[in-house]
Amino acid sequence: MTAENSFVEIAAILGLATLTGIIGQKLRQPLIIMFLVTGILAGPSVLGIIHSYEQIELLAHIGIALLLFIVGLKLDLHLIRTTGPVALATGLGQIVFTSLIGFGIALAMGMSLLSAAYVSVALTFSSTIIIVKLLSDKKEIDALHGQIALGFLIVQDIAAILALVGLTTLGASVAGEGDGVFAVALIVLKGVGLLAAVAWLMRSVIPGLARRLSHSLELMTLFAIAWAVLLGAVSELLGFSKEVGAFLAGISLASTAYRDSIGARLTSLRDFLLLFFFIDLGSRLDWSMVGSQLGASLVFSLFVLIGNPLIVLIIMGVMGYRRRTGFLAGLTVAQISEFSLIVAALGVSIGHISEETMGLITLVGVVTIFLSTYMILYSSPLYRLLSGPLQFFERRHPYREAVKDTLGETAAVEVILVGLGNYGSGLGEYLLHRNIAMLGVDFDPGALELWRQRGVPVLYGDMADPEMHEHLPLDRARWIISTVRSKEMNLALINNLRRTGYTGKVALTAIDDQEASEYKQAGADLVFRPFRDATEQAADALTSVVDFLPEIGDWPISFLELRIRSDAAAAGRTIRDLTLSVVGASILAVSRGGRVHYEAVPDFRIFPSDRVLLMGHPTGLREAEKLLNEFAQPEEIEDSDHFELAEIEVRPDSALVGHSLAEMHFRQKFGVTLVGIRRGEEQITQIKPQERLQGGDWLIVIGKAGVVEALKTHSPL
């Protein structure tokens, strides 16, 4: 096949993938499913478009390497230490129980010992690539269940390598060649050597190399791709999978300061190249022997879809994890992997199993990959449906997760802050500055630990889980704030809160206007728009006074532009009150709302978000910066510092009768605002200054509690 024909072939495949993707979007189907359908349609069983399998497989392998590289890049090494034991125990336990039960089912269905062994091995391993892609798309790869699932999938990959070595050795021994014990010992030795080499590079070479390359983002990106593919290739040459090597490559760069920028640059390229993995997988499915295996495939598919998650759920429940964590982690093993098809193909090539058994494994793979994709994508509603019966799999005290909870029975809580990521943590800092008692809720153990060390009460969990609300002090919290950017979770949160009778206020975080509108309709009291708020500040920052400054030559004087925070002591004070002359600095100009005030006279008042241009000696400017943005201690809130609504009667012989509100200066005289007037059956809500009071009127007023209470003692007026 010429290069030109290969190019036309790839173009046709991409066009077909786009068409199926559009159809899938219209039908609200996952793209992974549609890409697998593309592979099936383009494969030899249907349209027969694909002939350049080597080129497609190469692109697929690079995509796999980038996928696992990005996962390793974002991996929390602290979380590896905390989730390592459960990942190892769950991974090994699931492998043992799945293979034994699967072997028993195969024997019960009349299979030979060797065929039953191959089927049981094929049922054991799950697709790391598909699971990581789904969890990454759902933003759950960093959650506790995502990290545990990633851990036992890596354990599965290592076990899969050993299984492949064992099967290859078995095939060689049948042919009278090879030493099985030596092969296993050699693979272990290679693994230790690979880990040691990567650890040395992480410590001695990569930090310095990354600093040198960081001057060019393009070069840094190229290095990251090359490093992921290179270590994946080395891993494969040593007898491991390319996934293991690419994953280690990502971990080796995870401790550098450039991991976020690298990950952001590679995400789109990863998604494009992974398209070829799913197409390749779909096109290689052999349908020739499927028809005769429908009954057996249904039995094994049900075992994988139901039995595998139950095995994980039981193991994690015994180890002290909550049923929700076990359930969500268990769903990730509800399919067999592309490795299962490789094992089956190897078995056919060395004569261990028949084509019929290969067809059985193929059909089980198709069914479980398709159905488990939906199970993972809709895991939250699925859990809400099954949460009651799943209580059986949870210990009375799930200590593994409860140990992260530090909320005391008597702890004061004004705000429950859901989501302790970048935005949530920043909001939490400001709440603490204002002496507002808060409780943090997140499903990231690392984030919880950081706040727990600072003495802030925390709870592990997902607020979309209805049972989570049983552990929350809803009766004490005035606000529940969600900084999580998930529409599904936020809508579930507000619905659950209203269902439980929560009477406080709810604030949600929206990405765009449409989402904000949906939250308002659902009953949110406040909607945060972090992107829109940031754009306003960015526009103000562009009005920089520094751009208009002249050259100062050799004079020992400097300029500094800074933004006044909303909680700064300088906010609301005049320039005269700031006494900046004490530190040898002065305010040259103030930028506010896109306008520059060049004449900053002593009576000029500074407001929050003002950008102030300071002039002075560098040392004095540093002191002035501390002085201007010094935190203002919030005043104690008294019991009377809240609004109250009341009705005040006007006597028929009152001196107020016949006078208009403007004439009597109503607000200045009584210290309250008139909301409306009830006059007999009439309700007057649009109050005009010339409105004259009549005897028997009931005045609906609003004001500070103390003032309203004092006014009520004089009622009727």
XYZ file of C-alpha atoms in Angstrom:
717
model
C 0.000 0.000 0.000
C 1.508 3.318 -1.074
C 1.864 6.320 1.214
C -0.716 8.178 -0.862
C -3.278 5.398 -0.389
C -2.535 5.300 3.335
C -3.195 9.021 3.529
C -6.540 8.613 1.743
C -7.361 5.712 4.053
C -6.652 7.773 7.194
C -8.722 10.637 5.761
C -11.666 8.279 5.178
C -11.362 6.882 8.728
C -11.298 10.379 10.233
C -14.325 11.378 8.182
C -16.210 8.264 9.321
C -15.193 8.938 12.933
C -16.478 12.512 12.671
C -19.795 11.304 11.226
C -20.310 8.660 13.926
C -19.259 11.194 16.559
C -21.934 13.650 15.347
C -24.547 10.891 15.370
C -23.443 9.869 18.862
C -23.680 13.459 20.075
C -27.220 13.749 18.708
C -28.146 10.463 20.422
C -26.293 11.514 23.620
C -23.907 8.547 23.365
C -20.307 8.499 24.710
C -17.618 9.250 22.137
C -15.648 6.157 23.184
C -18.562 3.959 22.104
C -18.861 5.793 18.790
C -15.134 5.457 18.116
C -15.350 1.700 18.752
C -18.307 1.621 16.343
C -16.137 3.497 13.827
C -13.486 0.782 14.123
C -16.060 -1.972 13.655
C -17.552 -0.230 10.606
C -14.128 0.498 9.070
C -12.825 -3.003 9.820
C -12.916 -6.076 7.578
C -16.265 -7.255 8.976
C -18.232 -4.313 7.486
C -16.762 -1.694 5.093
C -13.185 -2.984 4.893
C -11.648 0.504 4.768
C -8.714 -0.247 7.069
C -5.643 -1.847 5.531
C -2.819 0.211 7.063
C -2.995 -1.486 10.446
C 0.636 -0.714 11.259
C 0.233 3.048 10.801
C -2.981 3.155 12.846
C -1.446 0.985 15.553
C 1.577 3.298 15.755
C -0.629 6.368 16.289
C -2.661 4.407 18.843
C 0.471 3.432 20.791
C 1.675 7.050 20.946
C -1.777 8.072 22.207
C -1.641 5.369 24.901
C 1.804 6.554 25.949
C 0.596 10.168 26.268
C -2.506 9.091 28.211
C -0.530 7.228 30.859
C 2.170 9.915 30.828
C -0.373 12.618 31.728
C -1.841 10.409 34.471
C 1.615 9.926 35.973
C 2.312 13.636 35.541
C -0.670 14.548 37.742
C -0.213 11.765 40.268
C 0.089 12.767 43.918
C 3.040 10.827 45.366
C 1.624 11.263 48.879
C -1.567 9.595 47.689
C 0.448 6.653 46.352
C 1.692 6.019 49.880
C -1.808 6.195 51.353
C -3.651 4.215 48.649
C -0.828 1.789 47.810
C -1.818 -0.949 50.306
C -5.492 -0.980 49.309
C -4.585 -0.866 45.600
C -2.263 -3.851 46.014
C -4.721 -5.826 48.153
C -7.692 -5.047 45.904
C -5.756 -5.698 42.705
C -4.393 -9.051 43.824
C -7.643 -10.052 45.514
C -9.692 -9.255 42.436
C -7.279 -11.175 40.199
C -7.382 -14.261 42.437
C -11.149 -14.359 42.989
C -12.093 -13.449 39.417
C -9.792 -16.080 37.925
C -10.939 -18.802 40.346
C -14.656 -18.084 39.942
C -14.290 -17.623 36.182
C -12.371 -20.904 35.961
C -15.159 -22.665 37.872
C -17.874 -21.215 35.617
C -15.939 -22.260 32.493
C -15.523 -25.831 33.785
C -19.221 -25.969 34.684
C -20.025 -25.040 31.094
C -18.061 -28.045 29.829
C -14.818 -26.376 28.727
C -11.484 -28.163 28.845
C -8.986 -27.291 31.600
C -6.750 -25.321 29.226
C -9.619 -23.410 27.603
C -11.107 -22.649 31.032
C -7.714 -21.333 32.175
C -7.456 -18.958 29.206
C -11.027 -17.699 29.659
C -10.480 -17.093 33.388
C -7.285 -15.130 32.686
C -9.076 -13.088 30.005
C -11.887 -12.219 32.444
C -9.430 -11.021 35.068
C -7.866 -7.965 33.458
C -9.541 -4.600 32.847
C -8.672 -1.954 30.278
C -6.398 0.660 31.862
C -6.648 2.874 28.777
C -10.460 2.969 28.658
C -10.834 3.452 32.420
C -8.237 6.217 32.675
C -9.826 8.016 29.702
C -13.305 7.834 31.249
C -12.158 8.910 34.715
C -10.114 11.760 33.234
C -13.116 12.990 31.230
C -15.271 12.870 34.380
C -12.571 14.698 36.405
C -12.496 11.747 38.840
C -8.944 10.535 38.279
C -7.804 12.549 41.335
C -10.667 11.371 43.559
C -9.996 8.644 46.122
C -11.816 5.956 44.138
C -10.008 7.099 40.980
C -6.585 6.827 42.612
C -7.387 3.398 44.097
C -8.697 2.205 40.722
C -5.564 3.492 38.995
C -3.447 1.673 41.579
C -5.039 -1.739 41.126
C -5.121 -1.300 37.339
C -1.343 -0.872 37.455
C -1.198 -4.035 39.606
C -3.293 -5.767 36.939
C -0.911 -4.576 34.208
C 2.072 -6.052 36.046
C 0.180 -9.309 36.617
C -0.793 -9.299 32.939
C 2.865 -9.045 31.945
C 3.721 -11.997 34.177
C 0.763 -13.942 32.750
C 1.958 -13.224 29.226
C 5.479 -14.346 30.175
C 3.999 -17.499 31.706
C 1.901 -18.296 28.653
C 4.822 -17.653 26.311
C 7.039 -19.853 28.480
C 4.352 -22.534 28.504
C 4.208 -22.405 24.722
C 7.996 -22.661 24.523
C 8.076 -25.572 26.979
C 5.492 -27.405 24.890
C 7.885 -26.963 21.976
C 10.760 -28.168 24.174
C 12.415 -24.748 24.629
C 13.017 -22.218 27.434
C 13.258 -22.107 31.226
C 10.160 -20.669 32.960
C 11.814 -19.879 36.300
C 14.663 -18.030 34.641
C 12.221 -15.966 32.523
C 10.257 -14.829 35.605
C 13.447 -14.021 37.549
C 14.761 -12.030 34.597
C 11.566 -9.946 34.278
C 11.684 -9.104 38.007
C 15.336 -8.063 37.715
C 14.556 -5.857 34.720
C 11.702 -4.223 36.620
C 13.901 -3.354 39.587
C 16.521 -1.937 37.247
C 13.963 0.193 35.406
C 12.600 1.659 38.656
C 16.101 2.383 39.950
C 17.101 4.130 36.705
C 13.971 6.318 36.703
C 14.489 7.207 40.393
C 18.084 8.289 39.691
C 17.015 10.399 36.700
C 14.287 12.058 38.808
C 16.831 13.082 41.397
C 19.900 13.952 39.345
C 19.084 14.734 35.708
C 15.474 15.730 35.061
C 15.204 18.821 37.364
C 18.157 20.562 35.730
C 17.168 19.508 32.226
C 13.590 20.751 32.754
C 14.874 24.165 33.900
C 17.008 24.505 30.783
C 14.142 23.545 28.463
C 11.538 25.693 30.244
C 12.677 28.805 28.320
C 10.861 27.396 25.281
C 7.406 25.908 25.864
C 7.496 24.240 22.431
C 10.797 22.534 23.251
C 9.512 21.490 26.687
C 6.408 19.953 25.058
C 8.536 18.122 22.499
C 10.763 16.799 25.286
C 7.724 15.563 27.237
C 6.366 13.652 24.220
C 9.782 12.213 23.412
C 10.369 11.199 27.041
C 6.951 9.491 27.304
C 7.420 7.545 24.068
C 11.091 6.751 24.779
C 10.483 5.338 28.248
C 7.441 3.471 26.909
C 9.643 1.919 24.215
C 12.366 1.027 26.730
C 9.751 -0.580 28.969
C 8.437 -2.636 26.065
C 11.959 -3.725 25.066
C 12.525 -4.910 28.635
C 9.425 -7.087 28.437
C 6.932 -4.757 30.112
C 4.054 -2.886 28.541
C 4.530 0.575 27.050
C 1.860 1.825 29.488
C 4.137 1.126 32.471
C 7.046 3.031 30.930
C 4.937 6.049 29.922
C 3.368 6.124 33.388
C 6.831 6.186 35.003
C 7.866 8.970 32.592
C 4.962 11.071 33.841
C 5.806 10.393 37.498
C 9.408 11.461 36.855
C 8.186 14.944 35.819
C 5.390 15.200 38.395
C 7.602 16.908 40.978
C 8.710 19.696 38.604
C 7.093 23.129 38.417
C 6.177 22.617 34.758
C 3.807 19.660 35.035
C 0.601 21.720 34.723
C 1.712 23.538 31.569
C 2.931 20.274 30.009
C -0.331 18.499 30.814
C -2.418 21.334 29.379
C -0.435 21.318 26.111
C -0.670 17.534 25.635
C -4.336 16.939 26.455
C -5.728 17.730 22.982
C -2.992 15.732 21.237
C -3.684 12.793 23.579
C -7.410 12.809 22.788
C -6.762 12.909 19.034
C -4.285 10.024 19.079
C -6.466 7.901 21.383
C -9.107 8.010 18.665
C -6.885 5.608 16.715
C -6.611 3.245 19.698
C -10.380 2.764 19.865
C -10.651 2.507 16.088
C -7.843 -0.055 16.028
C -9.487 -2.034 18.827
C -12.864 -2.057 17.076
C -11.410 -3.008 13.696
C -9.499 -6.014 15.062
C -12.526 -7.691 16.650
C -13.048 -11.071 14.997
C -16.759 -11.747 14.491
C -16.450 -14.989 12.543
C -17.029 -17.290 15.551
C -19.370 -15.057 17.547
C -22.718 -16.581 16.544
C -22.198 -19.964 18.244
C -21.058 -18.397 21.544
C -23.991 -16.084 22.374
C -25.234 -18.078 25.383
C -21.833 -18.563 27.002
C -20.861 -14.948 26.306
C -23.996 -13.717 28.121
C -23.057 -15.712 31.247
C -19.447 -14.479 31.300
C -20.475 -10.895 30.479
C -22.869 -10.829 33.448
C -20.105 -12.195 35.676
C -17.703 -9.459 34.562
C -20.305 -6.675 34.748
C -21.705 -7.696 38.151
C -19.278 -10.138 39.752
C -16.062 -8.136 39.307
C -17.477 -4.940 40.913
C -18.890 -7.027 43.775
C -15.487 -8.596 44.417
C -13.854 -5.161 44.628
C -16.736 -3.846 46.762
C -16.366 -6.715 49.249
C -12.576 -6.376 49.510
C -12.699 -2.603 50.020
C -15.578 -2.917 52.484
C -13.571 -5.374 54.580
C -10.612 -2.966 54.467
C -12.747 -0.185 55.975
C -13.801 1.937 52.990
C -17.240 3.415 52.501
C -19.564 1.629 50.121
C -19.613 4.557 47.696
C -15.830 4.444 47.260
C -15.900 0.672 46.813
C -18.772 0.831 44.354
C -17.229 3.539 42.145
C -13.846 1.793 42.179
C -15.527 -1.541 41.467
C -17.218 -0.246 38.317
C -13.793 0.250 36.742
C -13.238 -3.533 36.548
C -16.589 -4.247 34.868
C -15.011 -5.001 31.484
C -12.210 -7.043 29.992
C -9.270 -5.370 28.327
C -7.549 -5.372 24.985
C -4.908 -7.529 26.712
C -7.542 -10.275 27.050
C -7.795 -10.373 23.253
C -3.986 -10.547 23.000
C -3.953 -13.501 25.422
C -6.655 -15.255 23.406
C -4.806 -14.641 20.139
C -1.622 -16.041 21.702
C -3.543 -19.108 22.846
C -4.834 -19.706 19.328
C -1.362 -19.264 17.810
C 0.251 -21.872 20.055
C -2.718 -24.257 19.753
C -3.997 -24.023 23.326
C -7.533 -22.828 22.497
C -9.837 -23.024 19.502
C -11.254 -20.284 17.293
C -14.605 -20.749 19.077
C -13.035 -19.803 22.421
C -11.407 -16.805 20.754
C -14.832 -15.740 19.473
C -16.288 -16.123 22.965
C -13.650 -13.856 24.511
C -14.122 -11.343 21.674
C -17.880 -11.125 22.236
C -17.464 -10.789 26.014
C -15.000 -7.965 25.367
C -17.405 -6.088 23.086
C -20.385 -6.449 25.458
C -18.504 -5.509 28.639
C -16.613 -2.568 27.128
C -19.831 -1.105 25.729
C -21.974 -1.580 28.857
C -19.303 -0.709 31.442
C -18.714 2.612 29.665
C -22.310 3.592 30.416
C -22.031 2.250 33.973
C -19.018 4.472 34.665
C -20.425 7.553 32.936
C -23.673 7.267 34.910
C -22.105 6.009 38.134
C -23.676 8.719 40.326
C -27.337 7.986 39.494
C -26.535 4.268 39.528
C -25.142 4.585 43.051
C -28.145 6.593 44.240
C -30.367 3.782 42.938
C -28.383 1.035 44.697
C -27.094 2.839 47.796
C -29.631 1.136 50.090
C -28.771 -2.501 49.275
C -25.053 -1.614 49.171
C -25.108 -0.872 52.917
C -24.540 -4.602 53.377
C -20.988 -4.160 52.033
C -20.014 -1.318 54.400
C -18.623 -1.831 57.868
C -20.427 -0.179 60.749
C -17.410 2.104 61.129
C -15.590 2.669 57.781
C -12.439 3.763 59.584
C -10.224 4.197 56.508
C -12.176 7.251 55.427
C -13.663 8.322 58.750
C -10.128 8.941 60.063
C -9.979 11.941 57.730
C -13.066 13.494 59.367
C -12.200 15.961 62.132
C -15.516 17.702 62.777
C -16.316 17.776 66.482
C -19.803 17.637 67.885
C -19.505 21.129 69.358
C -17.521 22.801 66.576
C -19.041 26.079 65.405
C -19.789 26.081 61.681
C -21.101 29.030 59.703
C -20.090 27.893 56.218
C -19.776 24.421 54.698
C -17.306 24.739 51.830
C -17.581 21.938 49.264
C -14.536 21.514 47.036
C -11.046 22.381 48.267
C -9.284 22.775 44.927
C -7.596 25.969 43.760
C -10.715 28.141 43.755
C -12.189 26.557 46.881
C -8.932 26.844 48.826
C -8.591 30.514 47.855
C -12.132 31.192 49.029
C -11.424 29.292 52.236
C -8.401 31.490 52.949
C -10.531 34.635 52.767
C -13.227 33.082 54.965
C -10.624 32.311 57.623
C -9.237 35.875 57.368
C -12.728 37.109 58.157
C -12.978 34.806 61.200
C -15.801 32.825 59.599
C -15.978 29.289 60.991
C -15.992 26.819 58.104
C -16.125 23.100 57.459
C -14.306 21.757 54.382
C -15.717 18.856 52.345
C -13.804 17.095 49.565
C -13.043 13.594 48.277
C -9.336 14.314 47.827
C -7.502 13.034 50.927
C -4.470 15.190 50.116
C -6.497 18.427 50.120
C -8.247 17.414 53.346
C -4.929 16.712 55.058
C -3.587 20.195 54.261
C -6.602 21.862 55.873
C -6.723 19.409 58.767
C -3.139 20.336 59.678
C -4.275 23.958 59.953
C -6.961 23.043 62.458
C -9.896 23.414 60.052
C -12.566 20.710 60.508
C -12.930 18.557 57.403
C -15.130 15.734 56.154
C -14.304 13.236 53.435
C -17.105 12.697 50.960
C -19.090 13.755 47.928
C -21.954 16.178 48.544
C -23.869 14.615 45.659
C -24.201 11.534 47.889
C -27.500 11.892 49.830
C -26.130 9.917 52.793
C -23.327 12.437 53.160
C -25.806 14.955 54.559
C -26.343 12.797 57.632
C -22.810 13.661 58.777
C -23.139 17.424 58.234
C -24.168 20.073 60.767
C -26.842 21.488 58.465
C -28.740 22.960 61.408
C -25.751 25.169 62.300
C -24.583 26.291 58.833
C -25.848 29.568 57.381
C -24.260 28.900 53.976
C -23.350 25.858 51.925
C -20.926 26.861 49.186
C -19.948 24.569 46.322
C -16.863 25.495 44.292
C -17.062 22.244 42.317
C -17.468 22.904 38.584
C -19.783 20.001 37.904
C -23.343 20.828 36.905
C -24.560 17.327 37.712
C -23.080 17.409 41.214
C -24.276 20.945 41.990
C -27.842 20.242 40.908
C -27.862 17.002 42.902
C -26.498 18.921 45.906
C -29.203 21.594 45.923
C -31.978 19.043 45.328
C -30.728 16.866 48.190
C -30.483 19.877 50.513
C -34.030 20.994 49.787
C -35.263 17.427 50.241
C -33.665 17.201 53.687
C -35.288 20.468 54.756
C -32.169 22.665 54.841
C -33.285 26.253 55.473
C -29.958 28.049 55.026
C -28.550 29.556 51.852
C -26.757 27.822 48.996
C -24.055 29.241 46.706
C -22.930 27.370 43.576
C -20.121 27.948 41.067
C -21.053 28.245 37.380
C -18.902 28.172 34.268
C -21.201 30.153 31.957
C -24.488 32.079 31.799
C -26.575 29.043 30.900
C -25.297 27.087 33.883
C -25.840 30.081 36.182
C -29.438 30.369 34.944
C -30.078 26.670 35.666
C -28.716 27.059 39.200
C -30.948 30.076 39.837
C -33.987 28.152 38.607
C -33.041 25.230 40.864
C -33.119 27.563 43.873
C -29.522 28.716 44.399
C -29.336 31.894 46.491
C -26.006 32.954 45.003
C -24.068 31.910 41.897
C -20.319 32.508 41.645
C -18.874 33.304 38.214
C -15.089 33.063 38.736
C -14.203 33.465 35.062
C -16.397 36.543 34.561
C -15.138 38.127 37.793
C -11.550 37.487 36.757
C -12.067 39.110 33.349
C -13.215 42.335 35.026
C -10.069 42.447 37.157
C -7.970 41.618 34.105
C -9.476 44.534 32.182
C -8.725 46.855 35.113
C -5.164 45.577 35.270
C -4.625 46.580 31.639
C -5.122 50.230 32.653
C -1.621 50.345 34.087
C -0.326 53.726 35.227
C 3.222 52.383 35.004
C 2.981 52.546 31.199
C 2.859 56.371 31.374
C 5.897 56.861 33.633
C 8.965 58.714 32.340
C 12.552 57.486 32.506
C 14.041 58.262 35.934
C 17.702 57.843 35.045
C 20.056 57.097 37.920
C 17.814 58.434 40.682
C 17.456 55.945 43.588
C 13.700 55.901 43.292
C 11.247 53.172 42.254
C 7.615 52.731 41.381
C 5.234 49.991 42.464
C 1.674 49.324 41.330
C -0.495 47.194 43.594
C -4.142 46.247 43.933
C -6.037 47.009 47.160
C -7.708 43.865 48.489
C -11.297 43.986 49.693
C -10.242 43.033 53.225
C -7.325 45.504 53.421
C -7.212 48.014 56.278
C -6.592 50.812 53.737
C -9.934 50.233 51.973
C -12.328 53.111 52.659
C -9.677 55.439 54.116
C -8.318 58.687 52.711
C -4.714 59.130 51.585
C -4.181 61.494 54.505
C -5.193 58.709 56.961
C -2.703 56.226 55.515
C 0.458 58.058 56.739
C 2.628 56.567 53.993
C 5.183 59.337 54.468
C 6.384 57.505 57.579
C 7.869 54.762 55.380
C 9.101 57.191 52.694
C 6.455 56.438 50.059
C 3.707 58.429 48.413
C 0.741 57.715 46.134
C 1.313 59.130 42.669
C -1.940 58.016 40.989
C -4.894 55.646 41.379
C -6.503 53.510 38.638
C -10.190 52.690 39.196
C -12.611 51.068 36.758
C -10.432 51.762 33.719
C -9.902 55.452 34.614
C -6.659 56.869 36.017
C -6.856 59.547 38.733
C -3.582 61.463 38.464
C -4.341 64.026 41.162
C -4.446 61.891 44.304
C -5.094 64.689 46.840
C -4.979 63.993 50.615
C -8.787 63.699 50.818
C -8.912 61.144 47.986
C -10.520 57.958 49.339
C -9.102 54.514 48.525
C -11.576 51.737 47.680
C -11.262 47.943 47.267
C -9.882 46.829 43.867
C -8.186 50.217 43.294
C -4.771 49.916 41.643
C -2.441 52.313 43.436
C 0.828 53.629 41.956
C 3.408 54.151 44.711
C 6.664 56.097 44.426
C 9.621 55.900 46.797
C 12.753 54.029 47.772
C 12.552 50.244 47.186
C 12.713 49.548 50.930
C 9.973 52.079 51.616
C 7.814 50.614 48.852
C 7.958 47.168 50.440
C 6.845 48.636 53.767
C 4.096 50.637 52.046
C 2.820 47.487 50.334
C 2.507 45.728 53.700
C 0.800 48.777 55.191
C -1.747 49.198 52.399
C -2.766 45.544 52.210
C -2.587 44.890 55.923
C -5.542 42.724 56.898
C -8.398 44.613 58.581
C -9.693 42.693 61.577
C -13.460 42.233 61.177
C -15.600 43.922 63.778
C -17.606 41.826 66.170
C -21.155 41.385 64.913
C -23.731 42.225 67.526
C -27.094 40.515 67.803
C -28.808 43.688 66.549
C -26.664 43.821 63.390
C -29.236 42.233 61.131
C -32.349 43.373 59.296
C -35.842 42.872 60.590
C -39.231 43.361 58.947
C -42.203 44.691 60.935
C -45.664 46.264 60.601
C -46.268 49.586 62.403
C -49.783 51.026 62.811
C -50.595 54.739 62.334
C -53.243 56.022 64.802
C -56.175 58.000 63.323
C -55.196 61.013 65.476
C -51.466 60.710 64.766
C -49.522 63.854 63.922
C -48.219 61.988 60.865
C -51.648 61.792 59.221
C -51.907 64.033 56.160
C -48.172 64.492 55.787
C -46.175 63.106 52.872
C -43.110 60.930 53.364
C -40.915 63.677 51.867
C -42.287 66.312 54.248
C -41.650 64.286 57.378
C -38.221 62.923 56.181
C -39.482 59.463 57.163
C -36.226 57.497 56.820
C -34.088 60.098 58.577
C -36.612 60.488 61.393
C -37.279 56.829 62.187
C -34.105 55.122 60.856
C -36.024 52.535 58.805
C -37.056 52.101 55.154
C -40.700 51.957 54.158
C -41.368 48.850 52.062
C -45.134 49.194 51.614
C -48.414 50.394 53.076
C -51.415 48.240 53.878
C -54.464 50.484 53.687
C -57.627 48.458 54.301
C -57.808 45.897 51.496
C -55.318 47.846 49.391
C -51.594 47.042 49.349
C -49.371 49.896 48.199
C -45.954 48.582 47.120
C -44.740 51.443 44.925
C -44.076 54.149 47.487
C -43.736 57.705 46.158
C -42.242 60.607 48.148
C -45.515 62.545 47.864
C -47.539 59.664 49.354
C -49.516 61.000 52.355
C -50.208 58.827 55.381
C -53.748 58.157 56.550
C -55.121 57.105 59.895
C -55.324 53.299 60.205
C -52.453 52.706 57.752
C -50.133 49.805 58.502
C -46.561 50.633 57.525
C -44.346 47.712 56.478
C -40.809 48.778 57.386
C -37.361 47.190 57.277
C -34.267 48.189 59.233
C -31.691 47.094 61.799
C -33.182 44.873 64.452
C -32.507 47.256 67.330
C -34.080 50.231 65.563
C -37.127 48.232 64.482
C -37.649 46.868 67.994
C -37.480 50.393 69.422
C -40.000 51.618 66.839
C -42.387 48.768 67.660
C -42.545 49.951 71.276
C -44.068 53.228 70.023
C -46.658 51.495 67.824
C -49.230 52.692 67.001
C -47.568 55.922 65.962
